[in-house]
Short mmCIF file of C-alpha atoms and ligand atoms in Angstrom, two decimals:
data_model
loop_
_atom_site.label_atom_id
_atom_site.label_comp_id
_atom_site.label_asym_id
_atom_site.label_seq_id
_atom_site.Cartn_x
_atom_site.Cartn_y
_atom_site.Cartn_z
CA MET E 1 -25.90 -10.59 15.91
CA SER E 2 -22.75 -12.45 14.03
CA ASN E 3 -19.44 -10.52 12.82
CA THR E 4 -17.73 -12.17 9.47
CA VAL E 5 -14.67 -11.85 8.05
CA VAL E 6 -14.75 -12.35 4.39
CA MET E 7 -10.96 -13.08 3.28
CA GLY E 8 -9.19 -14.46 -0.15
CA ALA E 9 -7.92 -17.76 -0.18
CA GLN E 10 -6.07 -17.86 -3.08
CA TRP E 11 -3.46 -14.92 -4.86
CA GLY E 12 -6.18 -12.57 -4.56
CA ASP E 13 -9.23 -10.95 -7.01
CA GLU E 14 -11.23 -14.16 -5.68
CA GLY E 15 -14.36 -11.87 -5.95
CA LYS E 16 -13.94 -10.62 -2.07
CA GLY E 17 -15.95 -7.35 -3.22
CA LYS E 18 -18.97 -9.20 -4.29
CA ILE E 19 -19.62 -11.29 -1.42
CA VAL E 20 -18.54 -8.34 1.06
CA ASP E 21 -21.25 -6.30 -0.86
CA LEU E 22 -23.66 -9.09 -0.58
CA LEU E 23 -23.28 -9.89 2.93
CA THR E 24 -23.28 -5.97 3.92
CA ARG E 25 -27.06 -6.66 4.06
CA GLU E 26 -26.74 -8.39 7.32
CA ALA E 27 -24.07 -5.90 8.76
CA ASP E 28 -23.79 -2.62 10.27
CA LEU E 29 -20.38 -1.68 9.88
CA ILE E 30 -18.18 -2.74 7.20
CA VAL E 31 -13.96 -2.35 7.90
CA ARG E 32 -10.60 -2.57 6.06
CA PHE E 33 -7.86 -4.09 7.86
CA GLN E 34 -4.85 -4.51 5.69
CA GLY E 35 -3.34 -3.86 2.33
CA GLY E 36 -4.45 -0.38 0.97
CA ASN E 37 -5.18 0.92 -2.58
CA ASN E 38 -3.46 -2.26 -4.50
CA ALA E 39 -6.74 -3.80 -4.03
CA GLY E 40 -9.17 -3.55 -6.49
CA HIS E 41 -12.56 -5.06 -5.84
CA THR E 42 -15.45 -5.00 -8.18
CA LEU E 43 -18.99 -4.54 -7.54
CA VAL E 44 -21.58 -4.96 -10.07
CA VAL E 45 -24.99 -3.47 -9.53
CA GLY E 46 -27.11 -4.05 -12.58
CA ASP E 47 -25.44 -1.84 -15.44
CA THR E 48 -23.45 -0.52 -13.10
CA LYS E 49 -19.70 -1.45 -12.32
CA CYS E 50 -17.63 0.28 -9.42
CA ILE E 51 -14.12 -0.87 -8.71
CA LEU E 52 -13.29 0.17 -5.04
CA HIS E 53 -9.59 0.17 -4.28
CA LEU E 54 -9.30 1.86 -0.73
CA ILE E 55 -13.32 2.35 0.71
CA PRO E 56 -15.18 -0.56 2.08
CA SER E 57 -17.09 -2.25 -0.49
CA GLY E 58 -20.16 -2.08 1.96
CA ILE E 59 -19.89 1.69 1.03
CA LEU E 60 -22.38 0.95 -1.61
CA HIS E 61 -25.46 0.50 0.92
CA GLU E 62 -25.97 4.19 1.96
CA GLU E 63 -27.12 3.60 5.50
CA LYS E 64 -24.10 1.58 6.73
CA GLN E 65 -21.14 2.90 8.31
CA CYS E 66 -17.56 1.91 7.03
CA PHE E 67 -14.12 2.02 8.28
CA ILE E 68 -10.60 1.85 7.38
CA GLY E 69 -8.54 0.29 10.14
CA ASN E 70 -5.27 0.77 11.48
CA GLY E 71 -3.86 -2.35 9.71
CA VAL E 72 -4.50 -0.20 6.81
CA VAL E 73 -1.98 1.82 4.19
CA LEU E 74 -3.94 4.98 3.08
CA ASP E 75 -2.54 7.46 0.13
CA PRO E 76 -4.97 10.27 1.05
CA GLU E 77 -4.93 11.48 -2.68
CA VAL E 78 -6.33 7.91 -3.92
CA PHE E 79 -8.77 8.34 -0.73
CA CYS E 80 -9.90 12.09 -2.17
CA GLN E 81 -10.01 10.39 -5.67
CA GLU E 82 -12.53 7.58 -4.52
CA ILE E 83 -14.56 10.04 -2.77
CA ASP E 84 -14.63 12.33 -5.87
CA ASP E 85 -15.73 9.26 -7.90
CA PHE E 86 -18.91 8.98 -5.58
CA LEU E 87 -19.43 12.63 -5.98
CA ALA E 88 -19.57 12.63 -9.46
CA HIS E 89 -22.56 10.07 -8.92
CA GLY E 90 -24.49 11.91 -6.74
CA ARG E 91 -23.36 10.52 -3.52
CA VAL E 92 -21.89 12.12 -0.95
CA ILE E 93 -19.47 10.36 1.18
CA GLY E 94 -18.56 12.23 4.76
CA PRO E 95 -17.49 11.06 7.91
CA GLU E 96 -20.90 9.70 9.24
CA HIS E 97 -20.43 7.18 6.70
CA LEU E 98 -16.61 6.71 6.36
CA VAL E 99 -14.21 6.78 9.40
CA VAL E 100 -10.44 6.48 8.61
CA SER E 101 -8.35 5.34 11.67
CA LYS E 102 -5.82 7.82 13.27
CA LYS E 103 -3.70 4.93 13.70
CA ALA E 104 -3.51 4.03 10.01
CA HIS E 105 0.05 4.77 8.16
CA VAL E 106 -0.11 6.98 5.22
CA ILE E 107 1.32 6.19 2.11
CA MET E 108 3.87 9.30 0.89
CA PRO E 109 4.89 10.22 -2.82
CA TYR E 110 8.33 9.30 -1.72
CA HIS E 111 6.72 5.42 -1.21
CA LYS E 112 5.56 5.02 -4.81
CA LEU E 113 8.76 6.51 -6.09
CA LEU E 114 10.94 3.76 -4.02
CA ASP E 115 8.59 1.26 -5.14
CA ALA E 116 8.96 1.75 -8.86
CA ALA E 117 12.78 2.22 -8.10
CA ARG E 118 13.03 -1.26 -6.23
CA GLU E 119 11.18 -2.92 -9.17
CA ALA E 120 13.12 -0.93 -12.01
CA ILE E 121 16.46 -1.84 -10.68
CA LYS E 122 15.59 -5.42 -10.17
CA SER E 123 16.35 -8.02 -13.32
CA GLY E 124 13.36 -10.07 -14.55
CA LYS E 125 12.80 -12.79 -12.44
CA ASP E 126 13.60 -11.12 -9.15
CA LYS E 127 10.94 -8.40 -10.05
CA ILE E 128 7.86 -9.07 -7.41
CA GLY E 129 5.77 -7.53 -9.94
CA THR E 130 4.02 -5.15 -7.54
CA THR E 131 1.18 -2.65 -8.10
CA GLY E 132 3.48 0.53 -7.84
CA ARG E 133 1.11 1.90 -5.01
CA GLY E 134 3.96 2.51 -2.36
CA ILE E 135 2.40 -0.64 -0.11
CA GLY E 136 5.79 -2.15 0.74
CA PRO E 137 7.78 1.06 1.20
CA CYS E 138 4.84 2.53 3.40
CA TYR E 139 4.82 -0.71 5.82
CA GLU E 140 9.01 -0.61 5.74
CA ASP E 141 8.58 2.64 7.36
CA LYS E 142 5.47 1.55 10.19
CA ALA E 143 7.84 -1.17 11.17
CA ALA E 144 10.95 1.12 10.92
CA ARG E 145 9.01 3.38 13.35
CA ILE E 146 9.55 6.34 11.46
CA GLY E 147 5.81 6.63 9.03
CA VAL E 148 3.17 9.12 9.23
CA ARG E 149 0.10 8.02 10.45
CA ALA E 150 -3.40 9.14 9.34
CA GLY E 151 -3.70 11.05 12.62
CA ASP E 152 -0.57 13.41 12.04
CA LEU E 153 -2.52 14.53 9.12
CA THR E 154 -3.82 17.63 11.73
CA ASN E 155 -0.58 18.91 12.67
CA LYS E 156 0.98 20.10 9.34
CA GLU E 157 4.85 20.74 11.62
CA LEU E 158 4.58 17.37 12.88
CA VAL E 159 4.03 16.02 9.32
CA ARG E 160 6.92 18.59 7.91
CA THR E 161 9.41 16.78 10.61
CA LYS E 162 8.31 13.43 9.63
CA ILE E 163 9.01 14.13 6.10
CA ILE E 164 12.38 15.78 6.74
CA LYS E 165 13.52 12.73 9.04
CA ALA E 166 12.45 10.12 6.10
CA LEU E 167 13.97 11.80 3.39
CA GLN E 168 17.10 11.78 5.26
CA GLU E 169 17.71 8.53 4.67
CA LYS E 170 15.61 7.81 1.51
CA ASN E 171 17.28 10.90 -0.87
CA VAL E 172 20.61 8.70 -0.11
CA LEU E 173 18.73 5.85 -1.99
CA PHE E 174 17.25 7.71 -4.40
CA GLU E 175 20.38 9.82 -5.69
CA LYS E 176 23.31 6.76 -4.72
CA LEU E 177 21.65 3.79 -5.63
CA TYR E 178 18.70 4.81 -8.06
CA GLY E 179 20.08 7.83 -9.76
CA LEU E 180 17.12 9.93 -9.07
CA PRO E 181 17.39 13.27 -8.13
CA PRO E 182 16.33 13.81 -4.50
CA LEU E 183 13.07 15.21 -3.06
CA ASP E 184 12.62 18.19 -1.52
CA PRO E 185 10.56 17.94 2.04
CA GLU E 186 8.72 21.33 1.34
CA GLU E 187 7.52 20.31 -1.78
CA VAL E 188 6.56 16.87 -0.86
CA LEU E 189 4.47 18.61 2.27
CA GLU E 190 2.80 20.85 0.24
CA GLN E 191 2.00 18.24 -2.92
CA ILE E 192 0.13 15.71 0.22
CA TRP E 193 -1.34 18.80 1.99
CA PRO E 194 -4.34 19.50 0.03
CA PHE E 195 -5.43 15.99 0.34
CA ALA E 196 -4.39 15.39 3.87
CA GLN E 197 -6.53 18.56 4.77
CA ARG E 198 -9.59 16.81 3.70
CA THR E 199 -8.31 13.02 4.85
CA ALA E 200 -8.23 14.80 8.34
CA ALA E 201 -11.90 15.33 8.38
CA TYR E 202 -12.80 11.44 8.12
CA LEU E 203 -10.71 10.79 11.33
CA GLY E 204 -11.48 8.73 14.32
CA ASP E 205 -11.13 5.94 16.79
CA VAL E 206 -12.08 2.78 14.49
CA SER E 207 -11.13 0.44 17.09
CA ALA E 208 -13.67 2.16 20.07
CA ALA E 209 -16.19 2.89 17.37
CA ILE E 210 -16.20 -0.97 16.37
CA GLN E 211 -16.60 -2.16 19.98
CA ASP E 212 -19.09 0.22 21.21
CA GLY E 213 -21.21 -1.02 17.95
CA VAL E 214 -20.91 -4.49 18.88
CA LYS E 215 -21.70 -3.26 22.25
CA ALA E 216 -25.08 -1.86 21.15
CA GLY E 217 -25.91 -4.87 19.32
CA LYS E 218 -24.41 -3.95 15.95
CA SER E 219 -22.77 -6.45 13.64
CA VAL E 220 -19.13 -6.37 12.26
CA LEU E 221 -18.25 -7.45 8.76
CA PHE E 222 -14.29 -7.10 8.38
CA GLU E 223 -13.26 -6.88 4.61
CA GLY E 224 -10.15 -8.56 3.63
CA ALA E 225 -7.89 -7.68 0.47
CA GLN E 226 -5.27 -9.70 -1.37
CA GLY E 227 -5.00 -13.34 -0.46
CA THR E 228 -3.70 -15.59 2.06
CA HIS E 229 -1.09 -16.89 -0.28
CA LEU E 230 -0.04 -13.09 -0.99
CA ASP E 231 0.56 -12.83 2.90
CA ILE E 232 3.60 -11.59 3.92
CA ASP E 233 4.26 -14.57 6.37
CA HIS E 234 2.46 -17.17 5.22
CA GLY E 235 2.56 -16.56 1.16
CA THR E 236 4.95 -17.50 -1.39
CA TYR E 237 7.51 -15.06 -0.35
CA PRO E 238 8.96 -13.23 -1.74
CA PHE E 239 6.53 -12.60 -3.90
CA VAL E 240 3.85 -11.34 -1.74
CA THR E 241 2.22 -7.98 -0.32
CA SER E 242 3.76 -6.57 3.15
CA SER E 243 0.60 -7.27 5.36
CA ASN E 244 -1.08 -10.23 6.82
CA THR E 245 -3.99 -11.09 4.74
CA VAL E 246 -5.20 -14.03 6.77
CA ALA E 247 -8.39 -13.70 8.78
CA SER E 248 -7.11 -13.13 12.22
CA ASN E 249 -5.15 -10.29 11.19
CA ALA E 250 -9.17 -8.52 10.81
CA ALA E 251 -8.55 -7.72 14.67
CA ALA E 252 -5.24 -6.75 15.05
CA GLY E 253 -5.64 -4.49 11.97
CA SER E 254 -9.06 -2.92 13.22
CA GLY E 255 -8.64 -3.15 16.96
CA CYS E 256 -10.59 -5.57 18.50
CA SER E 257 -10.53 -8.84 20.28
CA CYS E 258 -10.29 -12.09 18.16
CA ALA E 259 -13.27 -13.26 20.14
CA MET E 260 -15.27 -10.94 17.85
CA LEU E 261 -14.84 -12.79 15.11
CA ASP E 262 -17.56 -15.47 14.48
CA ARG E 263 -17.72 -16.21 11.04
CA ILE E 264 -14.78 -16.56 8.65
CA VAL E 265 -15.89 -16.70 4.93
CA ALA E 266 -13.12 -17.94 2.51
CA VAL E 267 -13.86 -16.66 -0.96
CA VAL E 268 -12.55 -18.96 -3.07
CA LYS E 269 -12.50 -18.84 -7.30
CA ALA E 270 -13.54 -21.93 -9.11
CA TYR E 271 -10.21 -22.08 -10.65
CA THR E 272 -6.75 -20.22 -9.81
CA THR E 273 -5.30 -16.47 -10.72
CA ARG E 274 -2.33 -15.05 -10.17
CA VAL E 275 -0.90 -11.14 -11.02
CA GLY E 276 2.50 -10.47 -10.88
CA SER E 277 5.85 -12.80 -10.34
CA GLY E 278 5.92 -15.49 -8.27
CA PRO E 279 5.77 -19.88 -8.35
CA PHE E 280 1.89 -21.19 -9.62
CA PRO E 281 2.04 -24.27 -10.03
CA VAL E 282 -1.29 -25.16 -11.39
CA GLU E 283 -0.69 -22.09 -14.43
CA LEU E 284 -2.03 -23.06 -17.67
CA ASP E 285 0.24 -21.79 -20.83
CA ASP E 286 -2.11 -23.11 -23.05
CA VAL E 287 -5.33 -22.97 -24.99
CA THR E 288 -7.62 -23.80 -21.55
CA GLY E 289 -5.81 -21.00 -19.58
CA THR E 290 -6.57 -18.51 -22.34
CA PHE E 291 -10.13 -19.72 -22.14
CA LEU E 292 -10.50 -18.87 -18.49
CA GLN E 293 -8.54 -15.21 -19.35
CA ASN E 294 -10.98 -14.46 -21.60
CA ASN E 295 -14.24 -16.21 -20.32
CA GLY E 296 -13.38 -14.81 -16.65
CA SER E 297 -12.22 -11.31 -17.90
CA GLU E 298 -9.15 -11.85 -15.86
CA TYR E 299 -7.26 -8.75 -16.20
CA GLY E 300 -6.41 -6.83 -12.67
CA ALA E 301 -8.96 -4.57 -11.29
CA THR E 302 -5.78 -1.99 -9.92
CA THR E 303 -3.25 -2.52 -12.81
CA GLY E 304 -5.21 -3.65 -15.84
CA ARG E 305 -2.60 -6.51 -16.15
CA PRO E 306 -3.63 -9.61 -17.85
CA ARG E 307 -3.73 -12.29 -15.01
CA ARG E 308 -2.42 -15.74 -15.04
CA CYS E 309 -4.73 -18.46 -15.09
CA GLY E 310 -4.88 -22.42 -14.00
CA TRP E 311 -6.75 -25.15 -12.61
CA LEU E 312 -8.36 -24.95 -9.22
CA ASP E 313 -5.22 -26.09 -6.54
CA VAL E 314 -6.74 -27.71 -3.49
CA VAL E 315 -3.15 -27.80 -1.76
CA ILE E 316 -3.11 -24.61 -1.77
CA LEU E 317 -6.50 -24.53 -0.55
CA ARG E 318 -5.76 -26.95 2.30
CA GLU E 319 -3.19 -24.82 3.48
CA SER E 320 -5.73 -21.76 3.57
CA VAL E 321 -8.13 -23.75 5.21
CA ARG E 322 -5.56 -24.32 7.65
CA LEU E 323 -4.45 -21.11 8.24
CA ASN E 324 -7.91 -19.20 8.39
CA GLY E 325 -10.38 -21.60 9.96
CA PRO E 326 -13.22 -20.83 7.34
CA THR E 327 -16.43 -21.61 8.70
CA GLY E 328 -17.83 -21.50 5.11
CA ILE E 329 -16.80 -21.11 1.69
CA ALA E 330 -18.25 -18.57 -1.25
CA LEU E 331 -17.00 -20.23 -4.43
CA THR E 332 -16.88 -17.52 -7.27
CA LYS E 333 -16.59 -17.29 -11.13
CA LEU E 334 -18.22 -21.15 -11.40
CA ASP E 335 -19.88 -19.96 -14.66
CA VAL E 336 -16.71 -18.91 -16.02
CA LEU E 337 -16.00 -22.95 -16.35
CA ASP E 338 -19.08 -23.55 -18.52
CA GLY E 339 -18.17 -25.56 -22.08
CA LEU E 340 -15.12 -27.10 -20.90
CA GLU E 341 -15.24 -30.68 -21.49
CA GLU E 342 -13.43 -31.86 -18.40
CA LEU E 343 -12.12 -29.92 -15.47
CA LYS E 344 -9.02 -30.73 -13.45
CA ILE E 345 -8.44 -30.10 -9.37
CA CYS E 346 -5.04 -30.34 -8.34
CA THR E 347 -5.02 -32.52 -5.25
CA ALA E 348 -1.65 -33.22 -4.34
CA TYR E 349 2.21 -32.19 -5.89
CA ILE E 350 4.79 -34.13 -6.33
CA TYR E 351 7.82 -32.63 -4.43
CA ARG E 352 11.52 -33.72 -4.31
CA ASP E 353 9.74 -37.64 -5.30
CA GLN E 354 7.22 -37.32 -2.51
CA GLN E 355 3.40 -37.22 -2.79
CA VAL E 356 2.79 -33.65 -0.15
CA LEU E 357 -0.81 -32.22 0.53
CA TYR E 358 0.38 -28.87 1.63
CA PRO E 359 2.57 -26.59 0.47
CA PRO E 360 5.97 -27.11 1.15
CA GLN E 361 7.93 -24.51 3.12
CA GLU E 362 11.26 -23.83 1.71
CA GLU E 363 11.74 -20.58 -0.61
CA ASN E 364 10.58 -20.94 -4.23
CA SER E 365 9.95 -24.81 -3.53
CA LEU E 366 5.99 -23.74 -5.38
CA ALA E 367 8.42 -24.00 -8.51
CA GLU E 368 9.54 -27.03 -8.45
CA VAL E 369 6.63 -29.01 -7.42
CA THR E 370 4.51 -30.63 -9.96
CA PRO E 371 0.55 -30.75 -9.93
CA VAL E 372 -1.08 -34.29 -8.91
CA TYR E 373 -4.66 -33.84 -11.02
CA GLU E 374 -8.10 -35.62 -10.34
CA ILE E 375 -10.57 -35.13 -13.63
CA LEU E 376 -14.13 -34.42 -13.34
CA PRO E 377 -16.52 -34.05 -15.95
CA GLY E 378 -17.73 -30.66 -17.20
CA TRP E 379 -20.60 -29.20 -18.70
CA LYS E 380 -21.98 -27.16 -21.48
CA GLU E 381 -25.10 -25.23 -19.83
CA ASN E 382 -24.80 -21.74 -19.45
CA ILE E 383 -24.94 -21.28 -15.17
CA SER E 384 -25.01 -17.93 -15.06
CA VAL E 385 -29.20 -17.76 -15.36
CA CYS E 386 -29.46 -20.44 -12.23
CA ARG E 387 -30.73 -19.46 -9.17
CA THR E 388 -31.07 -22.56 -6.62
CA TRP E 389 -28.93 -25.46 -6.46
CA GLU E 390 -31.12 -27.43 -7.92
CA ASP E 391 -31.14 -25.32 -10.98
CA LEU E 392 -27.59 -26.44 -11.31
CA PRO E 393 -26.33 -28.99 -14.03
CA GLU E 394 -25.44 -32.66 -12.04
CA ALA E 395 -21.66 -31.94 -13.11
CA ALA E 396 -21.52 -28.76 -11.32
CA LYS E 397 -22.79 -29.97 -8.57
CA THR E 398 -20.22 -32.63 -8.37
CA TYR E 399 -17.52 -30.11 -8.69
CA VAL E 400 -18.82 -28.19 -5.90
CA LEU E 401 -19.34 -31.13 -3.61
CA ARG E 402 -15.89 -32.65 -4.37
CA ILE E 403 -13.74 -29.31 -3.50
CA GLU E 404 -16.14 -29.30 -0.05
CA ALA E 405 -14.94 -32.93 0.28
CA LEU E 406 -11.49 -31.83 -0.13
CA LEU E 407 -11.63 -28.78 1.71
CA GLY E 408 -13.93 -30.50 4.40
CA VAL E 409 -15.41 -26.75 4.71
CA PRO E 410 -19.07 -26.17 3.47
CA VAL E 411 -19.57 -23.84 0.24
CA SER E 412 -21.98 -21.97 1.44
CA LEU E 413 -22.66 -19.77 -1.61
CA VAL E 414 -22.21 -20.24 -5.24
CA SER E 415 -21.61 -17.25 -7.62
CA VAL E 416 -22.74 -17.54 -11.08
CA GLY E 417 -22.11 -14.28 -12.73
CA PRO E 418 -20.54 -10.30 -11.39
CA ASP E 419 -24.26 -9.10 -10.29
CA ARG E 420 -25.54 -9.37 -6.99
CA ASP E 421 -28.48 -11.76 -8.02
CA GLN E 422 -26.07 -14.14 -9.73
CA THR E 423 -25.65 -15.78 -6.31
CA ILE E 424 -27.02 -19.22 -5.35
CA MET E 425 -27.06 -19.21 -1.45
CA ARG E 426 -27.05 -22.78 -0.07
CA SER E 427 -26.96 -22.34 3.42
P1 GDP J 501 -11.65 -9.02 -5.42
O1 GDP J 501 -10.30 -8.19 -5.67
O2 GDP J 501 -11.28 -10.40 -4.81
O3 GDP J 501 -12.85 -8.39 -5.01
O4 GDP J 501 -11.92 -9.13 -7.07
P2 GDP J 501 -11.99 -8.38 -8.20
O5 GDP J 501 -12.87 -7.54 -8.23
O6 GDP J 501 -10.85 -8.59 -8.34
O7 GDP J 501 -12.02 -9.57 -9.41
C1 GDP J 501 -12.97 -10.22 -9.45
C2 GDP J 501 -14.11 -10.25 -11.05
O8 GDP J 501 -14.94 -11.11 -10.90
C3 GDP J 501 -14.54 -8.78 -10.78
O9 GDP J 501 -14.53 -8.67 -12.45
C4 GDP J 501 -16.02 -9.36 -10.09
O10 GDP J 501 -17.01 -8.36 -11.26
C5 GDP J 501 -15.79 -10.83 -11.13
N1 GDP J 501 -16.94 -11.53 -10.45
C6 GDP J 501 -16.90 -11.82 -9.37
N2 GDP J 501 -17.57 -13.07 -8.76
C7 GDP J 501 -18.18 -13.45 -10.06
C8 GDP J 501 -18.86 -14.67 -10.72
O11 GDP J 501 -19.21 -15.84 -9.80
N3 GDP J 501 -18.53 -14.73 -12.31
C9 GDP J 501 -18.15 -14.15 -12.84
N4 GDP J 501 -18.27 -14.31 -14.50
N5 GDP J 501 -17.37 -12.87 -12.48
C10 GDP J 501 -17.61 -12.73 -11.46
P1 IMO J 502 -7.11 -7.67 -4.25
O1 IMO J 502 -7.31 -6.95 -3.00
C1 IMO J 502 -3.94 -9.58 -6.63
C2 IMO J 502 -0.03 -8.17 -5.79
C3 IMO J 502 0.70 -7.78 -6.70
C4 IMO J 502 2.17 -8.01 -6.77
C5 IMO J 502 2.25 -8.37 -4.71
C6 IMO J 502 2.88 -7.16 -4.15
O2 IMO J 502 -7.84 -6.88 -5.60
O3 IMO J 502 -7.32 -9.24 -4.24
P2 IMO J 502 2.27 -5.33 -3.91
O4 IMO J 502 1.84 -3.75 -4.54
O5 IMO J 502 1.01 -5.34 -2.64
O6 IMO J 502 3.58 -4.54 -2.92
O7 IMO J 502 2.51 -6.10 -4.75
O8 IMO J 502 0.90 -8.77 -4.54
N1 IMO J 502 -1.09 -8.04 -5.33
C7 IMO J 502 -2.49 -8.42 -5.71
N2 IMO J 502 -2.72 -9.59 -6.71
N3 IMO J 502 -4.87 -9.29 -5.96
C8 IMO J 502 -4.77 -8.24 -5.06
O9 IMO J 502 -5.85 -7.27 -4.77
C9 IMO J 502 -3.57 -7.78 -5.00
N4 IMO J 502 -2.49 -6.59 -4.15
C10 IMO J 502 -1.36 -6.97 -4.46
O10 IMO J 502 0.05 -7.94 -8.10
O11 IMO J 502 2.74 -9.67 -7.39
MG1 MG J 503 -9.17 -7.56 -7.04
#
C-alpha cells in the first residue's frame, strides 16, 4: 500500500480535483492538509460537474473516508453548505464519511471582513487579489495564538471568550483604520453557532485515524490545494496564499510522519494560469492568451474571475521539482492546446543580463525577468478522444516528452479532458 500526495506545481487550478478523484480509486483515506475554501476543485463525472471548496475531492467515492486535517482553515458555514449541497443531490455525508481535525482553525466572520477591508484599502498594484474568504486573517490568528479551533466548537463559553479577546484588537482596526462599525461579540457568536454545532458532529482525531488506518494496511491520499508558487514561503511573495502548499506540508498539516509520504504526484497544467495579482513572466496579453482562456474555460472555480494565461513555464516548474520531489507528473489540459500552430515552452529567464534556470529569490524579481522560449510544433487533431499514448499525434507526444526531459520527472498521466475517462495512464 502506498500513500500519495497530490499537489499543484504552478499557481493553482492545475486540475488537482480531477487527479485526486481518479487516484482515489487506489486509496482508502483522503485528506486535505492546508488552505481552506479559497480552493475550488472541479470534478466531472459524466454530465455532472461538482466544485468542492473544502470537502476533499475523494468524497464522490462513497466507500472512502475523508478528512480535513489540522493544517486547514475551516469556515463552518461553508462546510455546512457543502454538506447541504450533497444532501440536495440525495447524498448524506455523515461523520462516518468525513472527519474534521479538532486542531483545524476556524474562519470567523471577522476574518472575512478583515480580508475584504485590507484588499479595499490597498491601491491597485498592491492588491493581492485574494479570494476574500478570510484565509489570511485566520492563519494570522493561528500564528498569533488567538485562534478558535474546531475542537472549541463544543464549548460555547470558550468560543465566546475567544471572540471577545479577538475583537478587542480587531474592532480597533475596523473602526480606526478601515472606517467600519465594530462587531458585537454576542452577534458574532450567534451568527456562527448553528453552523458550529453542526460542524462539531464531525470532529475527531485525524492524526490518530490516519496512523491507525495505515497500520491496518490502508493507503492515504493527501490532497493539496493551491500551488507551489502560491506557497507562503516559496511562492511569489507577497502575492501568495497564507499556507505552505508544498508536498512536505502534507505530513505537518495532517499529523503524520514524512516517512509516510511514498509517492508525490505533481499536477502540471500543459500551459500556465494565474488568478489574482502578482508577477507572471509567461503571461500572454494577445490572441493566444485569449485562445487558452476560452478553450480552457479559464475562469476561477471559486470567484469566477478570469484566469490570466500563458505558455508553459519550465523555470517555475524546475523550482517545483526541487521543492516537492515529485515521483511523477500528471499533465493536465493537453487538449486545450489542440489547433495551435506552434507551442512555446519557457526554458530559462534573462534576469539582470544573466540567463537563469531557476526563479531568482529577490522579492518581485519575476516582474523583471524576460522568458527564453523554445518552440515546438503544434497539432491539429482533437486529442480529447485519445485514450492511449499511441492515440496521441506525434507532435503531442513530442511536447510531453520534452517536458519530461526538461524536468527529469516521468509524466505518468496525461489528461485530455475534464472527465474521468479522458485520461491516458502511462505508468
Ligand atoms: P484544481 O483547483 O487544481 O482542482 O483545478 P480547477 O478545478 O480549479 O480547474 C481545472 C479545470 O480544468 C476544471 O474546470 C476541470 O474540470 C478542468 N480540467 C481538468 N483536467 C482537464 C483536462 O485535461 N482538459 C480540460 N479541457 N479540462 C480539464
Ligand atoms: P486551488 O486549490 C488559484 C490565490 C488568489 C490570490 C492568492 C491569495 O483551486 O488551486 P487567498 O484567498 O488564498 O488569501 O488568496 O492566492 N489563490 C488561488 N489561485 N487556485 C487556488 O486554489 C487558489 N487559492 C488562492 O487568487 O491570488
Ligand atoms: Mg481551483
